Coordinates of C-alpha atoms in Angstrom, one line a residue:
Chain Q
X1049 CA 0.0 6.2 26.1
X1050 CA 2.9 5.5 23.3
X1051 CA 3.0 7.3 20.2
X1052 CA 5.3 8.5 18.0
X1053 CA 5.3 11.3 15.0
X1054 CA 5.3 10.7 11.4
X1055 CA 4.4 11.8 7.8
X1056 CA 1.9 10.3 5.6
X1057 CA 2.8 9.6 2.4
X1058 CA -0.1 8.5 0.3
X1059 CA -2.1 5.7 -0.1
X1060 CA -1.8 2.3 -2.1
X1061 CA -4.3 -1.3 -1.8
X1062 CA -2.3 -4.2 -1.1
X1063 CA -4.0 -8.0 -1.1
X1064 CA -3.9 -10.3 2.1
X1065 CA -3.4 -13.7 2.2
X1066 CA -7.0 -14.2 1.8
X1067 CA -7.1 -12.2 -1.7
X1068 CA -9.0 -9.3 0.0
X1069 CA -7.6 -5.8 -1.2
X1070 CA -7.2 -3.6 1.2
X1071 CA -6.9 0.0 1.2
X1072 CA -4.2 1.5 3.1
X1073 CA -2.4 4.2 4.1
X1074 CA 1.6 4.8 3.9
X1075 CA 2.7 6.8 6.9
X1076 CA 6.6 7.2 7.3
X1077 CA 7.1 7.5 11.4
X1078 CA 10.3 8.0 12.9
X1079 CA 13.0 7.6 14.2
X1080 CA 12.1 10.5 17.0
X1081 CA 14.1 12.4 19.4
X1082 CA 13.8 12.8 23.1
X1083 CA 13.9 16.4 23.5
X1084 CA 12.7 16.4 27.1
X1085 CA 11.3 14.2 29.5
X1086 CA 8.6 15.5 31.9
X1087 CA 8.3 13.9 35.4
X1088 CA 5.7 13.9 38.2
X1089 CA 8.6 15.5 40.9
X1090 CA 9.3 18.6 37.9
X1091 CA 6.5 19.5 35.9
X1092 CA 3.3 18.2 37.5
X1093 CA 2.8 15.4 35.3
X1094 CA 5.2 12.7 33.1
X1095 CA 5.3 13.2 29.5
X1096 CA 7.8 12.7 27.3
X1097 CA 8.5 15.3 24.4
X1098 CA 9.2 13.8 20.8
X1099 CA 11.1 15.8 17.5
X1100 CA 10.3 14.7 14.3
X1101 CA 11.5 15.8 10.4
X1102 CA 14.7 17.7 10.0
X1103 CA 14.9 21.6 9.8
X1104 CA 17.5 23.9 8.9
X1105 CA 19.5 26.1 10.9
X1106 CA 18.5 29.2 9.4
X1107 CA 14.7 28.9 10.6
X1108 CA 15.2 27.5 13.9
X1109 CA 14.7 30.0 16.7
X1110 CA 17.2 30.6 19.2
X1111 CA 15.2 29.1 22.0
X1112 CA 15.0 26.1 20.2
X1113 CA 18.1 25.8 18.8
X1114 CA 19.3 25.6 22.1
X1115 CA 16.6 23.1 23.3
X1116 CA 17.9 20.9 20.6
X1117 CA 21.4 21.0 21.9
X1118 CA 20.4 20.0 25.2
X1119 CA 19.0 16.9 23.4
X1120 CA 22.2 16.9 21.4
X1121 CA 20.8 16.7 18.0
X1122 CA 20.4 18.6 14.9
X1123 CA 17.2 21.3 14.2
X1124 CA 13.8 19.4 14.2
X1125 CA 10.9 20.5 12.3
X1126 CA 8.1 19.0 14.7
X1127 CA 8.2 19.0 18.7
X1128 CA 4.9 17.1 20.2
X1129 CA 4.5 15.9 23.5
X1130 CA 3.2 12.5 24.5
X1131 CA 1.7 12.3 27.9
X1132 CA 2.5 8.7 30.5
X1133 CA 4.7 7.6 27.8
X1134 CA 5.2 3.6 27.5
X1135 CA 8.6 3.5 27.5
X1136 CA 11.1 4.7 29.7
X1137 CA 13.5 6.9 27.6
X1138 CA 16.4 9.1 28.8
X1139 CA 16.9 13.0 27.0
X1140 CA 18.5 12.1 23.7
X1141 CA 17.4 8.9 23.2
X1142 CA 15.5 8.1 20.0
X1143 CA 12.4 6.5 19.6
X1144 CA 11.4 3.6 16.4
X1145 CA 7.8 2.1 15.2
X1146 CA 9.2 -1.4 16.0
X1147 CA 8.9 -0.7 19.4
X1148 CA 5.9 0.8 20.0
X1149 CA 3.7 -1.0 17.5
X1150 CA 3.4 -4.7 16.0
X1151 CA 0.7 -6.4 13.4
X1152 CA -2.8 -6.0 14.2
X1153 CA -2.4 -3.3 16.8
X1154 CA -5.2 -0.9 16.9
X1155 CA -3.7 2.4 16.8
X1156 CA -5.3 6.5 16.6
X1157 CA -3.9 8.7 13.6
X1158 CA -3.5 12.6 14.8
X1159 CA -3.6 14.9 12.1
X1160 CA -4.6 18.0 11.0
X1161 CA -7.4 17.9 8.2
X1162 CA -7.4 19.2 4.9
X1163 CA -8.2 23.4 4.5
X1164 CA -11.6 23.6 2.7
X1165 CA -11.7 27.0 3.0
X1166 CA -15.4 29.1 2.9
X1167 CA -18.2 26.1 2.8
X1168 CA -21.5 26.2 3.3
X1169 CA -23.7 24.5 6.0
X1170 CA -24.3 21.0 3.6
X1171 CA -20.8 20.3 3.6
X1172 CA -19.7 22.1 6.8
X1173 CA -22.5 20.9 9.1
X1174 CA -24.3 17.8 7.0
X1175 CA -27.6 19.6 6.7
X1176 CA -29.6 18.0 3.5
X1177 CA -30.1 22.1 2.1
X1178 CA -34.1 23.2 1.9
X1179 CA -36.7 21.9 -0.1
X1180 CA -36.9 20.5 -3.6
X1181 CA -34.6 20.9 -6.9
X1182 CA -37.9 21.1 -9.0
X1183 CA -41.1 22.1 -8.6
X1184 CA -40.5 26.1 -8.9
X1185 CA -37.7 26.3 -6.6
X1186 CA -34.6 28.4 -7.5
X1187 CA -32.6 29.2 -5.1
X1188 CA -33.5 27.4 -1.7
X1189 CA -31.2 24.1 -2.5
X1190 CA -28.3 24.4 0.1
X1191 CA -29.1 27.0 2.2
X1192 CA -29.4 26.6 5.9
X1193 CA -32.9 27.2 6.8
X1194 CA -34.4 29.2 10.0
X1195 CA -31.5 30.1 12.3
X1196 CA -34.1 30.9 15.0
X1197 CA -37.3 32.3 16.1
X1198 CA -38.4 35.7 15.6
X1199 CA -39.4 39.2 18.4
X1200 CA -38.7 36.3 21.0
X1201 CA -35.6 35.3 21.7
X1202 CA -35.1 38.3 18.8
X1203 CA -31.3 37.0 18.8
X1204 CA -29.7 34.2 17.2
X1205 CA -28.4 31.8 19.5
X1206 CA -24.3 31.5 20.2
X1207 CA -23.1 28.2 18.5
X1208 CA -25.7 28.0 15.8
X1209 CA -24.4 26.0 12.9
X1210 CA -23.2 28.3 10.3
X1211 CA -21.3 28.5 6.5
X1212 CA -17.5 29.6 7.6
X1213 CA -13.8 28.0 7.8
X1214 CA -14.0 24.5 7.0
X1215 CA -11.3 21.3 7.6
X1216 CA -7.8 22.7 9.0
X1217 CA -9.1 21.1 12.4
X1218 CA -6.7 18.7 14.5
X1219 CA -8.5 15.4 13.6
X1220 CA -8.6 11.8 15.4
X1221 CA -9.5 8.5 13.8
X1222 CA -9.3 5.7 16.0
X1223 CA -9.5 1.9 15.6
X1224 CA -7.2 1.5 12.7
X1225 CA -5.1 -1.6 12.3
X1226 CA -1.4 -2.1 11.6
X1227 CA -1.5 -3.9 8.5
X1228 CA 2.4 -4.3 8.7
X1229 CA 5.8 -2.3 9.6
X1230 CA 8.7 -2.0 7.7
X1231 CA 11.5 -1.0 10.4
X1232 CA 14.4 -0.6 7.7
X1233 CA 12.7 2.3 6.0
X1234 CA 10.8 3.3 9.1
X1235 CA 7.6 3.3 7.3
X1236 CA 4.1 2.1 9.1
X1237 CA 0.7 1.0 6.8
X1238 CA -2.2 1.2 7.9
X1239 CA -5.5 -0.1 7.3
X1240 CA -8.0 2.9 6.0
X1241 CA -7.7 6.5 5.9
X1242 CA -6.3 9.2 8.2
X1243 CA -6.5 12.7 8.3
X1244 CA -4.6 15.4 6.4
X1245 CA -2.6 15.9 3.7
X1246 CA -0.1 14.1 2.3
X1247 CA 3.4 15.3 3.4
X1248 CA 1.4 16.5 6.8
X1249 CA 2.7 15.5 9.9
X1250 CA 0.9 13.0 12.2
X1251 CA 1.1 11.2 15.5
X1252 CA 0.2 7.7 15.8
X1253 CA -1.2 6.8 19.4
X1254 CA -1.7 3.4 20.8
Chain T
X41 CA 6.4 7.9 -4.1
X42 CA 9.6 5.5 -3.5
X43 CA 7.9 5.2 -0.2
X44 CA 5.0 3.9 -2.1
X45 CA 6.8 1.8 -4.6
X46 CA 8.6 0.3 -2.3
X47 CA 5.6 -1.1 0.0
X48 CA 4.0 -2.0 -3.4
X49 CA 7.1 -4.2 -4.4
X50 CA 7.0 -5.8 -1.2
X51 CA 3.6 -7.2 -1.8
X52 CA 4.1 -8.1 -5.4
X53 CA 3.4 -11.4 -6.3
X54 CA 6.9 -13.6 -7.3
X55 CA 5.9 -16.5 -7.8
X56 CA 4.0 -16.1 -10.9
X57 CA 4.8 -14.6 -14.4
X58 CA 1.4 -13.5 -16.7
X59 CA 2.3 -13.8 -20.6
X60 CA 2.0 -10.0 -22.2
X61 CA -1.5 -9.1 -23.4
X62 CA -3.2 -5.8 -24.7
X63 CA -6.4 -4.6 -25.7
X64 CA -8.2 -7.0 -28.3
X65 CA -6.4 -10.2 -27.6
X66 CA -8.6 -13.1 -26.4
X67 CA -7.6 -14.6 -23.1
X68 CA -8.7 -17.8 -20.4
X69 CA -8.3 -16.3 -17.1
X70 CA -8.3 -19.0 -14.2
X71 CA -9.7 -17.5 -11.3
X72 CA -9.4 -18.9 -7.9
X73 CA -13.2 -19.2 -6.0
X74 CA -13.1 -19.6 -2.3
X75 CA -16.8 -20.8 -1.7
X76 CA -16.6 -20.7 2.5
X77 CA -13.9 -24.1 3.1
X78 CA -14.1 -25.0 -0.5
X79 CA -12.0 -23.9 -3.1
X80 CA -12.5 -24.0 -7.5
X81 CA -10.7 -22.7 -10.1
X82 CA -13.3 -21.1 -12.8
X83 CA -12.1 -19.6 -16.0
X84 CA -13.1 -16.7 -17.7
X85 CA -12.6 -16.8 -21.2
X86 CA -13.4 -12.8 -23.1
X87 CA -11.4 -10.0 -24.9
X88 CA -9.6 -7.7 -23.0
X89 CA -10.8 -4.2 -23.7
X90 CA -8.8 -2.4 -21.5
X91 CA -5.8 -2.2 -19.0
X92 CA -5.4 0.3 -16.6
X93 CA -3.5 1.5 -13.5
X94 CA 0.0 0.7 -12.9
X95 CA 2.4 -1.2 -10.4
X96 CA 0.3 -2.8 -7.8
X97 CA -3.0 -1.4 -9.2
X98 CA -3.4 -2.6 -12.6
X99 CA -6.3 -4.5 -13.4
X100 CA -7.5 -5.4 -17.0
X101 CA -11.3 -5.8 -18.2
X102 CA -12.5 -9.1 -19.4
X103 CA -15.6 -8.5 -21.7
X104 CA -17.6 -11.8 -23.0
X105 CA -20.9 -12.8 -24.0
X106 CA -22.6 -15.2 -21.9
X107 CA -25.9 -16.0 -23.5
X108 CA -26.7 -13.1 -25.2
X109 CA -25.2 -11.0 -22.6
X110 CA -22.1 -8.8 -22.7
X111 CA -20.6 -9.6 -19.3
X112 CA -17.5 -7.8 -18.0
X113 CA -15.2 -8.8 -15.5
X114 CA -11.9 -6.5 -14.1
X115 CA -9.0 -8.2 -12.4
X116 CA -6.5 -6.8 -10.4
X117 CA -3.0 -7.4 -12.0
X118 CA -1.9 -8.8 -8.5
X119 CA -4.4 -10.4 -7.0
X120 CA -3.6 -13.7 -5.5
X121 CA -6.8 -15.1 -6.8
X122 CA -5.8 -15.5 -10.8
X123 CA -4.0 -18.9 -10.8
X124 CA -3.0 -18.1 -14.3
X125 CA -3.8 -16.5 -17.4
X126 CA -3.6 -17.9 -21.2
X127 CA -3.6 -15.5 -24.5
X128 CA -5.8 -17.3 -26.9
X129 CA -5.7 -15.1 -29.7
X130 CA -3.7 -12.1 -30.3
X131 CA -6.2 -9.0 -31.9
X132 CA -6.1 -6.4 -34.5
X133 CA -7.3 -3.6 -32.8
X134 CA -6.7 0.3 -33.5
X135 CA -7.1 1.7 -29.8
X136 CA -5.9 0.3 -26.4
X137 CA -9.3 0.6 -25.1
X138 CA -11.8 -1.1 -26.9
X139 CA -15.2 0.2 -25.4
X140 CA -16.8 0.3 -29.5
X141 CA -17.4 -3.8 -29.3
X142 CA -20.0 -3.0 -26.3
X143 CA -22.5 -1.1 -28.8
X144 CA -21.5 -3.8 -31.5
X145 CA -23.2 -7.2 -32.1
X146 CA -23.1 -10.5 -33.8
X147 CA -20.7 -10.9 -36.6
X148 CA -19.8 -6.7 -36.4
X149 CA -18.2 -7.8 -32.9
X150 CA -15.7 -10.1 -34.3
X151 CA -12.0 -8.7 -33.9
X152 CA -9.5 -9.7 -36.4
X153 CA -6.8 -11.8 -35.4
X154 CA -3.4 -10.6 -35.8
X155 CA -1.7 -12.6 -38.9
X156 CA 2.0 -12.3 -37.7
X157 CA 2.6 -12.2 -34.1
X158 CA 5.0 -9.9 -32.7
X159 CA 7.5 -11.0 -30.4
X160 CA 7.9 -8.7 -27.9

């Protein structure tokens, strides 16, 4: 798997040759560090670990402070690791968009989803709420329904689908195309959507 | 939001320059129509009632009437499609956005023409 860590920065529409507009998304990716390359012999398993977004001194731990140095480069703000990585990189190395991706790839967009906070189980879950708007009812529209039976099982089932936290969840959308690549700024668009934010970090997987 | 101008620049049309319109002028826009291999140019010839947007997402509303019907149209500012666009008439109109002349007919949806054009 390559990938490579970025941060989206908003969306714009763009026309294609064809004079379609096409909605897409602005991710700025790169360049990224090596901070540590995993092998089979070492760790178990190959992966190669990736630092994105500069950090100050000040709030960088010791421990990682340190890690950086190894790497021989300055405080990074995001550290994620990419298992069987594509390319074969030494510690230090850094890591660009133009050579992982190219025009029309399909790639997967790893982000974290927007906090909704306290929802209820229309949004949260999809359920379509109970009964009418009319007709006498008052206060039945988005509530959940039965959560169970009643003397027998006389408990409500672990898992049942519930109001609570919503979004904040690490989030995948796959299938999305390169629409183009602009090495010079090191900025990627996309075709579509992805989660989180915008300023949020993401990984971009192929 | 440079980020974002800048990708927008990138895929600004160059090759073409649009003569300045607002709200209440009349205009011809040609519009190319890919009809599967075959290719037309068909004009639209309205008001403009409003622009919108910015950059690479402006677009401007085309209102005419086409046999009794008010019919409105919205281009994008950029897309490749408009082969060109003509300003027929320039209007006097109070507000940049027009949407009164949809509620008006006949003669009450006439806009004055502007008797001495300024060069902008």
């Amino acid at each position: 798997m390559n990938g490579i860590i970025g941060k989206k920065i908003g969306m714009t529409s763009i026309f294609d040759q064809a004079g379609n507009n096409i909605a897409c998304t602005i991710i700025e990716a790169g360049p990224c560090v090596v901070t540590q390359v995993k092998s089979e012999d070492v760790d178990g398993y190959s992966a190669v670990q990736l630092a994105f977004g500069e950090a100050k001194e000040k709030n960088t731990s010791k421990a990682m402070a340190g890690h950086f140095s190894k790497a021989n480069t300055s405080p990074k703000s995001k550290v994620v690791e990419i298992p069987n990585f594509g390319l074969s990189k030494s510690l230090g190395d850094t890591v660009t968009i133009d050579e992982l991706f190219a025009e029309g790839d399909k790639v997967s967009v790893v982000g974290t989803s927007k906090g909704k906070g306290f929802q209820g189980v229309v949004k949260r879950h999809g359920f379509s709420g109970v009964g009418d708007a009319t007709h006498g009812q008052h206060n039945r529209l988005r509530a959940p329904g039965s959560i169970g039976a009643a003397s027998y099982p006389a408990k409500v089932f672990k898992g049942m689908r519930m109001g609570g936290r919503t979004g904040n969840d690490r989030v995948k959308t796959r299938n999305l195309k390169v629409v183009n690549l602009f090495p010079e700024k090191n900025l990627i668009l996309i075709k579509g959507a992805i989660p989180g934010p915008k300023g949020g970090f993401v990984v971009i997987e192929k | 939001m440079d980020s974002i101008k800048f990708v927008q620049n990138q895929y600004k049309p160059t090759d073409r320059e649009f003569p300045e319109f607002r709200a209440g002028d009349t205009v011809v826009v040609n519009y190319k129509i890919i009809e599967g291999a075959k290719e037309r140019i068909q004009a639209f010839r309205g008001d403009v009632i409003q622009i919108k947007g910015n950059e690479g997402n402006k677009t401007f509303t085309v209102r005419k009437m086409s046999n009794g019907v008010g019919v409105e149209r919205i281009f994008p500012m950029n897309s490749p499609n408009i082969v060109s666009i003509e300003v027929l008439k320039r209007g006097k109109v109070r507000r940049s956005r027009i949407y009164y002349l949809r509620n008006l007919v006949g003669k009450k949806a006439r806009i004055k023409e502007k008797t001495r054009l300024v060069s902008k």
